[in-house]
Short mmCIF file of C-alpha atoms and ligand atoms in Angstrom, two decimals:
data_model
loop_
_atom_site.label_atom_id
_atom_site.label_comp_id
_atom_site.label_asym_id
_atom_site.label_seq_id
_atom_site.Cartn_x
_atom_site.Cartn_y
_atom_site.Cartn_z
CA MET M 283 -28.13 3.19 -3.67
CA ALA M 284 -26.79 5.72 -1.20
CA THR M 285 -23.56 4.60 0.42
CA LYS M 286 -22.64 6.10 3.74
CA SER M 287 -19.50 4.75 5.40
CA ASN M 288 -18.60 6.36 8.74
CA ASP M 289 -18.70 10.06 8.02
CA VAL M 290 -18.01 9.82 4.27
CA GLU M 291 -20.99 10.34 2.01
CA THR M 292 -19.99 8.81 -1.32
CA SER M 293 -23.27 8.28 -3.20
CA ALA M 294 -22.94 11.43 -5.33
CA LEU M 295 -19.34 10.78 -6.32
CA GLY M 296 -19.87 8.02 -8.89
CA LEU M 297 -17.55 5.50 -7.30
CA ASP M 298 -18.50 2.69 -9.71
CA ASP M 299 -17.63 4.87 -12.67
CA ILE M 300 -14.36 5.88 -11.04
CA HIS M 301 -13.57 2.22 -10.35
CA GLU M 302 -14.11 1.29 -14.02
CA THR M 303 -12.05 4.26 -15.23
CA LEU M 304 -9.18 3.40 -12.91
CA ILE M 305 -9.17 -0.19 -14.16
CA GLU M 306 -8.97 1.00 -17.78
CA ILE M 307 -6.12 3.34 -16.87
CA ALA M 308 -4.33 0.56 -14.97
CA TYR M 309 -4.24 -1.64 -18.08
CA LYS M 310 -2.92 1.26 -20.20
CA ALA M 311 -0.24 1.96 -17.59
CA GLY M 312 0.61 -1.75 -17.57
CA ASP M 313 1.34 -1.64 -21.30
CA ILE M 314 3.75 1.25 -20.83
CA ILE M 315 5.45 -0.47 -17.89
CA THR M 316 5.93 -3.85 -19.59
CA GLY M 317 7.01 -2.18 -22.84
CA ALA M 318 9.73 -0.19 -21.08
CA LEU M 319 13.42 -0.90 -21.09
CA PRO M 320 14.76 0.86 -17.99
CA ALA M 321 18.53 0.90 -17.60
CA THR M 322 19.72 -0.48 -14.25
CA ASN M 323 22.37 2.18 -13.84
CA GLY M 324 20.68 4.92 -15.82
CA ALA M 325 17.77 5.55 -13.46
CA GLY M 326 17.60 8.92 -11.80
CA SER M 327 18.04 9.15 -8.06
CA LYS M 328 15.80 11.29 -5.88
CA LYS M 329 17.17 11.21 -2.35
CA ASN M 330 19.88 8.57 -2.90
CA SER M 331 20.81 5.54 -5.03
CA ALA M 332 18.00 3.47 -3.45
CA ASP M 333 15.28 6.05 -4.15
CA LEU M 334 14.74 5.98 -7.90
CA VAL M 335 12.60 7.66 -10.53
CA THR M 336 12.67 6.86 -14.25
CA GLU M 337 11.31 8.55 -17.35
CA TYR M 338 8.64 5.81 -17.28
CA ASP M 339 7.38 6.81 -13.81
CA ARG M 340 6.92 10.33 -15.18
CA ALA M 341 5.33 9.22 -18.46
CA VAL M 342 2.86 6.91 -16.73
CA GLU M 343 1.89 9.61 -14.23
CA LYS M 344 1.38 12.11 -17.08
CA MET M 345 -0.93 9.68 -18.90
CA ILE M 346 -2.90 9.06 -15.69
CA SER M 347 -3.24 12.69 -14.64
CA THR M 348 -4.23 13.81 -18.16
CA THR M 349 -6.90 11.11 -18.48
CA LEU M 350 -8.33 11.84 -15.04
CA ALA M 351 -8.32 15.62 -15.56
CA GLU M 352 -10.34 15.21 -18.77
CA LYS M 353 -12.89 12.88 -17.22
CA TYR M 354 -13.09 14.28 -13.67
CA PRO M 355 -12.06 17.96 -13.86
CA HIS M 356 -13.55 18.69 -10.42
CA TYR M 357 -11.51 16.12 -8.50
CA LYS M 358 -7.98 16.79 -7.30
CA PHE M 359 -4.90 14.83 -8.26
CA HIS M 360 -2.06 13.88 -5.91
CA GLY M 361 0.70 11.86 -7.59
CA GLU M 362 4.14 10.76 -6.45
CA GLU M 363 6.09 12.30 -9.32
CA THR M 364 4.38 15.70 -9.27
CA TYR M 365 4.00 15.98 -5.49
CA ASP M 366 4.72 19.45 -4.19
CA PRO M 367 5.07 19.74 -0.39
CA ALA M 368 3.49 23.19 -0.68
CA HIS M 369 0.25 21.45 -1.74
CA PRO M 370 -0.42 18.69 0.77
CA LEU M 371 -3.42 16.37 0.64
CA THR M 372 -6.75 17.96 1.56
CA ASP M 373 -10.20 16.59 2.50
CA ASP M 374 -11.45 17.11 -1.09
CA PRO M 375 -12.18 14.11 -3.31
CA THR M 376 -8.70 13.30 -4.63
CA PHE M 377 -7.03 10.74 -6.87
CA ILE M 378 -3.91 9.50 -5.06
CA VAL M 379 -1.57 7.81 -7.48
CA ASP M 380 1.76 6.04 -7.66
CA PRO M 381 2.49 5.43 -11.36
CA ILE M 382 5.05 2.72 -10.60
CA ASP M 383 5.17 1.38 -7.06
CA GLY M 384 8.25 -0.78 -6.76
CA THR M 385 10.49 1.34 -8.97
CA VAL M 386 13.64 -0.45 -7.81
CA ASN M 387 12.10 -3.78 -8.86
CA PHE M 388 10.98 -2.25 -12.14
CA VAL M 389 14.48 -0.97 -12.90
CA HIS M 390 15.95 -4.41 -12.21
CA SER M 391 13.18 -6.25 -14.11
CA PHE M 392 12.23 -8.01 -10.86
CA PRO M 393 8.58 -8.75 -11.63
CA CYS M 394 7.05 -7.18 -8.54
CA ALA M 395 5.92 -3.67 -9.47
CA CYS M 396 2.52 -2.15 -10.07
CA VAL M 397 0.48 0.93 -10.81
CA SER M 398 -1.40 2.05 -7.71
CA LEU M 399 -4.55 4.14 -8.26
CA GLY M 400 -6.52 5.33 -5.25
CA PHE M 401 -9.37 7.74 -4.67
CA ALA M 402 -9.94 9.26 -1.23
CA VAL M 403 -12.59 11.49 0.28
CA LYS M 404 -11.89 13.35 3.52
CA ARG M 405 -8.57 11.46 3.45
CA ILE M 406 -10.44 8.15 3.63
CA PRO M 407 -9.54 5.76 0.79
CA VAL M 408 -12.78 4.72 -0.99
CA VAL M 409 -11.66 3.23 -4.33
CA GLY M 410 -8.48 1.28 -5.00
CA VAL M 411 -7.01 -0.33 -8.10
CA VAL M 412 -3.58 -1.99 -8.09
CA PHE M 413 -2.26 -3.75 -11.18
CA ASN M 414 0.95 -5.75 -11.51
CA PRO M 415 1.41 -6.00 -15.29
CA PHE M 416 4.26 -8.53 -14.99
CA ASN M 417 1.92 -11.25 -13.79
CA GLN M 418 -1.29 -9.58 -15.05
CA THR M 419 -2.83 -9.47 -11.58
CA LEU M 420 -5.42 -6.82 -10.86
CA TYR M 421 -6.64 -6.04 -7.36
CA SER M 422 -9.57 -3.69 -6.88
CA ALA M 423 -12.15 -2.52 -4.37
CA VAL M 424 -14.83 0.07 -3.77
CA ARG M 425 -15.54 0.90 -0.15
CA GLY M 426 -18.49 -1.14 1.13
CA ARG M 427 -18.52 -3.60 -1.79
CA GLY M 428 -15.73 -6.13 -1.12
CA ALA M 429 -12.32 -6.63 -2.70
CA PHE M 430 -11.51 -8.69 -5.78
CA MET M 431 -8.62 -10.16 -7.72
CA ASN M 432 -8.93 -10.02 -11.50
CA ARG M 433 -12.47 -8.62 -11.02
CA THR M 434 -14.20 -11.88 -10.08
CA THR M 435 -12.22 -13.66 -7.36
CA ARG M 436 -13.26 -12.36 -3.97
CA LEU M 437 -10.50 -11.66 -1.43
CA PRO M 438 -9.21 -13.14 0.78
CA LEU M 439 -8.47 -16.05 -1.52
CA LYS M 440 -9.29 -18.82 0.98
CA GLY M 441 -12.73 -17.37 1.67
CA GLU M 442 -14.61 -19.40 4.29
CA SER M 443 -11.62 -21.71 4.73
CA LEU M 444 -9.30 -18.93 5.93
CA GLU M 445 -7.63 -19.97 9.20
CA PRO M 446 -7.69 -17.61 12.20
CA LEU M 447 -4.56 -15.64 12.90
CA SER M 448 -2.64 -17.42 15.64
CA GLY M 449 0.31 -15.26 16.58
CA LEU M 450 3.59 -14.20 15.06
CA SER M 451 5.28 -17.58 15.39
CA ASN M 452 2.81 -18.92 12.83
CA ALA M 453 2.96 -15.84 10.63
CA LEU M 454 4.62 -14.98 7.33
CA ILE M 455 5.19 -11.26 7.49
CA SER M 456 6.40 -8.55 5.16
CA VAL M 457 8.71 -5.69 6.09
CA GLU M 458 10.53 -3.14 3.94
CA TRP M 459 14.04 -1.73 4.12
CA GLY M 460 13.06 1.61 2.57
CA SER M 461 15.56 4.03 1.11
CA GLU M 462 16.64 5.81 4.33
CA ARG M 463 19.76 3.89 5.33
CA CYS M 464 21.00 5.61 8.47
CA GLY M 465 19.68 7.29 11.56
CA LYS M 466 16.97 6.46 14.10
CA ASN M 467 14.43 4.94 11.73
CA TRP M 468 17.05 2.66 10.22
CA ASP M 469 18.12 1.53 13.71
CA THR M 470 14.49 0.94 14.73
CA LYS M 471 13.88 -1.19 11.66
CA LEU M 472 17.04 -3.29 11.98
CA ARG M 473 16.61 -3.91 15.70
CA THR M 474 12.95 -4.78 15.17
CA PHE M 475 13.74 -7.13 12.28
CA ALA M 476 16.26 -8.91 14.52
CA ARG M 477 13.73 -9.36 17.32
CA LEU M 478 11.01 -10.54 14.99
CA GLY M 479 13.21 -13.27 13.61
CA GLN M 480 14.93 -14.34 16.83
CA THR M 481 13.92 -17.38 18.90
CA LYS M 482 11.46 -16.85 21.74
CA ASP M 483 14.06 -18.04 24.29
CA ASN M 484 16.11 -15.03 23.29
CA GLY M 485 13.23 -12.56 23.55
CA GLY M 486 12.22 -12.75 19.89
CA ALA M 487 8.94 -13.51 18.14
CA MET M 488 10.38 -16.18 15.84
CA VAL M 489 8.11 -15.28 12.93
CA ARG M 490 7.94 -18.01 10.33
CA SER M 491 9.76 -15.78 7.87
CA MET M 492 9.99 -12.25 6.53
CA ARG M 493 9.57 -11.04 2.96
CA SER M 494 10.27 -7.71 1.25
CA MET M 495 8.28 -7.25 -1.92
CA GLY M 496 9.56 -3.73 -2.57
CA SER M 497 6.09 -2.34 -3.16
CA ALA M 498 3.81 -1.12 -0.41
CA ALA M 499 0.76 -1.53 -2.66
CA LEU M 500 1.59 -5.17 -3.43
CA ASN M 501 2.31 -5.85 0.25
CA LEU M 502 -1.17 -4.57 1.14
CA CYS M 503 -2.73 -6.63 -1.67
CA ALA M 504 -0.90 -9.74 -0.45
CA ALA M 505 -2.36 -9.15 3.02
CA ALA M 506 -5.78 -8.66 1.38
CA ALA M 507 -5.35 -11.94 -0.48
CA GLY M 508 -4.24 -13.62 2.77
CA THR M 509 -0.91 -14.78 1.32
CA ILE M 510 0.95 -12.83 3.99
CA ASP M 511 -0.36 -12.33 7.52
CA LEU M 512 1.12 -8.96 8.43
CA TYR M 513 2.96 -6.07 6.78
CA TRP M 514 4.93 -3.34 8.55
CA GLU M 515 6.53 -0.28 6.97
CA GLY M 516 7.69 3.18 7.90
CA GLY M 517 8.70 5.81 5.38
CA CYS M 518 6.39 5.22 2.46
CA TRP M 519 3.75 7.75 1.43
CA GLU M 520 0.01 8.10 0.86
CA TRP M 521 0.34 7.26 -2.85
CA ASP M 522 2.04 3.97 -1.90
CA VAL M 523 -0.83 2.89 0.37
CA CYS M 524 -4.10 4.60 -0.65
CA ALA M 525 -5.31 2.03 -3.20
CA GLY M 526 -4.08 -1.00 -1.25
CA TRP M 527 -5.73 0.36 1.90
CA VAL M 528 -9.27 0.04 0.45
CA ILE M 529 -8.44 -3.38 -1.02
CA LEU M 530 -7.14 -4.64 2.33
CA THR M 531 -9.96 -3.28 4.48
CA GLU M 532 -12.62 -4.48 2.03
CA ALA M 533 -11.05 -7.93 2.30
CA GLY M 534 -11.54 -7.80 6.09
CA GLY M 535 -8.02 -6.71 6.99
CA ILE M 536 -7.04 -3.84 9.25
CA ILE M 537 -4.43 -1.10 9.05
CA VAL M 538 -3.12 0.57 12.17
CA ASP M 539 -0.22 2.82 13.12
CA GLY M 540 3.27 1.38 12.62
CA ASN M 541 4.13 2.64 16.12
CA PRO M 542 2.54 0.99 19.17
CA GLY M 543 -0.74 2.15 20.64
CA ASN M 544 -2.66 3.92 17.89
CA TRP M 545 -5.40 1.79 16.31
CA GLN M 546 -6.27 4.52 13.78
CA ALA M 547 -3.61 4.77 11.08
CA SER M 548 -3.55 8.03 9.18
CA LEU M 549 -3.32 8.02 5.39
CA GLU M 550 -0.45 10.50 5.49
CA GLY M 551 1.09 9.02 8.65
CA ARG M 552 3.96 7.24 6.80
CA ARG M 553 3.91 4.39 9.36
CA TYR M 554 1.64 1.43 8.79
CA LEU M 555 0.97 -2.02 10.21
CA ALA M 556 -1.52 -4.10 8.27
CA ALA M 557 -3.03 -7.45 9.27
CA ARG M 558 -4.98 -9.81 7.06
CA ALA M 559 -8.57 -10.85 7.69
CA SER M 560 -9.29 -13.56 10.23
CA PRO M 561 -12.61 -15.37 10.78
CA GLN M 562 -14.65 -13.33 13.32
CA ALA M 563 -11.49 -11.20 13.63
CA ILE M 564 -10.01 -13.91 15.88
CA GLY M 565 -6.41 -13.08 16.74
CA GLN M 566 -6.33 -9.90 14.66
CA LYS M 567 -5.89 -7.46 17.53
CA ASP M 568 -3.66 -9.93 19.40
CA ILE M 569 -1.19 -10.22 16.54
CA VAL M 570 -1.04 -6.42 16.21
CA GLU M 571 -0.32 -6.07 19.93
CA GLU M 572 2.24 -8.86 19.77
CA PHE M 573 3.96 -7.10 16.85
CA TRP M 574 3.90 -3.73 18.60
CA SER M 575 5.53 -5.32 21.67
CA HIS M 576 8.53 -6.29 19.51
CA ILE M 577 9.18 -2.85 18.02
CA GLU M 578 12.55 -1.61 19.24
CA GLY M 579 12.32 2.19 19.40
CA ARG M 580 9.91 4.35 17.41
CA LEU M 581 9.45 5.25 13.78
CA GLU M 582 9.73 9.01 13.36
CA TYR M 583 8.41 10.54 10.16
C1 LIG C 155 8.47 2.25 -2.66
C2 LIG C 155 7.54 1.64 -1.64
C3 LIG C 155 8.30 0.59 -0.88
C4 LIG C 155 9.33 1.30 -0.05
C5 LIG C 155 10.25 2.05 -0.96
C6 LIG C 155 9.51 2.98 -1.89
P1 LIG C 155 8.30 3.56 -5.02
O1 LIG C 155 7.77 3.14 -3.54
O2 LIG C 155 6.39 1.11 -2.12
O3 LIG C 155 7.44 -0.14 -0.03
O4 LIG C 155 10.01 0.41 0.77
O5 LIG C 155 11.17 2.80 -0.22
O6 LIG C 155 8.95 4.11 -1.26
O7 LIG C 155 9.40 4.52 -4.77
O8 LIG C 155 8.78 2.33 -5.68
O9 LIG C 155 7.16 4.19 -5.67
#
C-alpha cells in the first residue's frame, strides 16, 4: 500500500523491512550495553565532565553502522559518535542513531539508558525504534501505523481511558539539565524550572512535579506512553530525538519548538517541547501555550 504522509512519499523505501531490521539491531545493541562494565570515573569526556562517551558508545555505533551499510548501502548514516559538522543532515533517506542515549546513566548503572534508532526522509522522522535493555522495554513506530510498546501494546498505554490534558498544575513533566552548565541557556533553564515549580500566587505554574530521565529518547517514549504529560529540553541533538519523535507523534502526541511561538519543531532545532496525546486533542495546545508563557528567556542553540 502506498503511504503518503504530508510531502514524504515513503512507499518505495521499505519502511516495514527497516522497522524489523532496526528492532533486530536494537536487541543486539542491548546485549552489548547490558554486558558492559563502564567505569564511573574512566569514561571519556567530550565537552566536559557531564558530557560523556565510552568505548561502548563507539562499539555499539560501529555494530549499527556496519549492519545498516551492508543491508541498506544506498541510505545515509548519521550517528552521534561519528558525527562530523562538515557533513550535516540532508534531505536524503538517513538512519539517525544514538548508540547509547543516557550515557551518564549508563556509566553510573542507573537503569535508564537506551539505543535510539531513527530513519528520516526529507528530515521527517518516519521509523523509530528505542530499546531500554535494562528493563527490556522496546518502543517502536512506523509513520502512519501507530506506536507500540514491546511490539503489541498500543501507545498511549491508557488507550480510550486516557484523560484529557488539563493544564500544568495537573501535569507531571520532564526537563533536562543538559551538559552546558553556564551561560544564557543555563540561566533560561534554571529560571524556567523555578517558575514551573513555584506556586501560582507567586507567578509560577505549580506543576505536579518534574523528572529528569537523562535520555531524550526515553523522555519522548514516556510522553508517547502517557506516563509523563510534557517534556522540554534544549541542547540535545537530532540523534537524541529522531526515533522518539515518530513514536510520540504516532501515539497522538505533538512536538513543537522549545521556544515560544513556533508550532513546527525542526529535527535539527535542538529545542523541543513535547506533549502527550489527549482525547480529541483537548488541552494539548493550551498546555503548550501555558508552558511557553513560563519560559524565562530564550534557548539559543
Ligand atoms: C543525552 C540526552 C539528554 C541530555 C544530555 C545528553 P547522550 O544524550 O539524551 O536528554 O540532557 O545532555 O545529550 O549524550 O546520553 O547520548
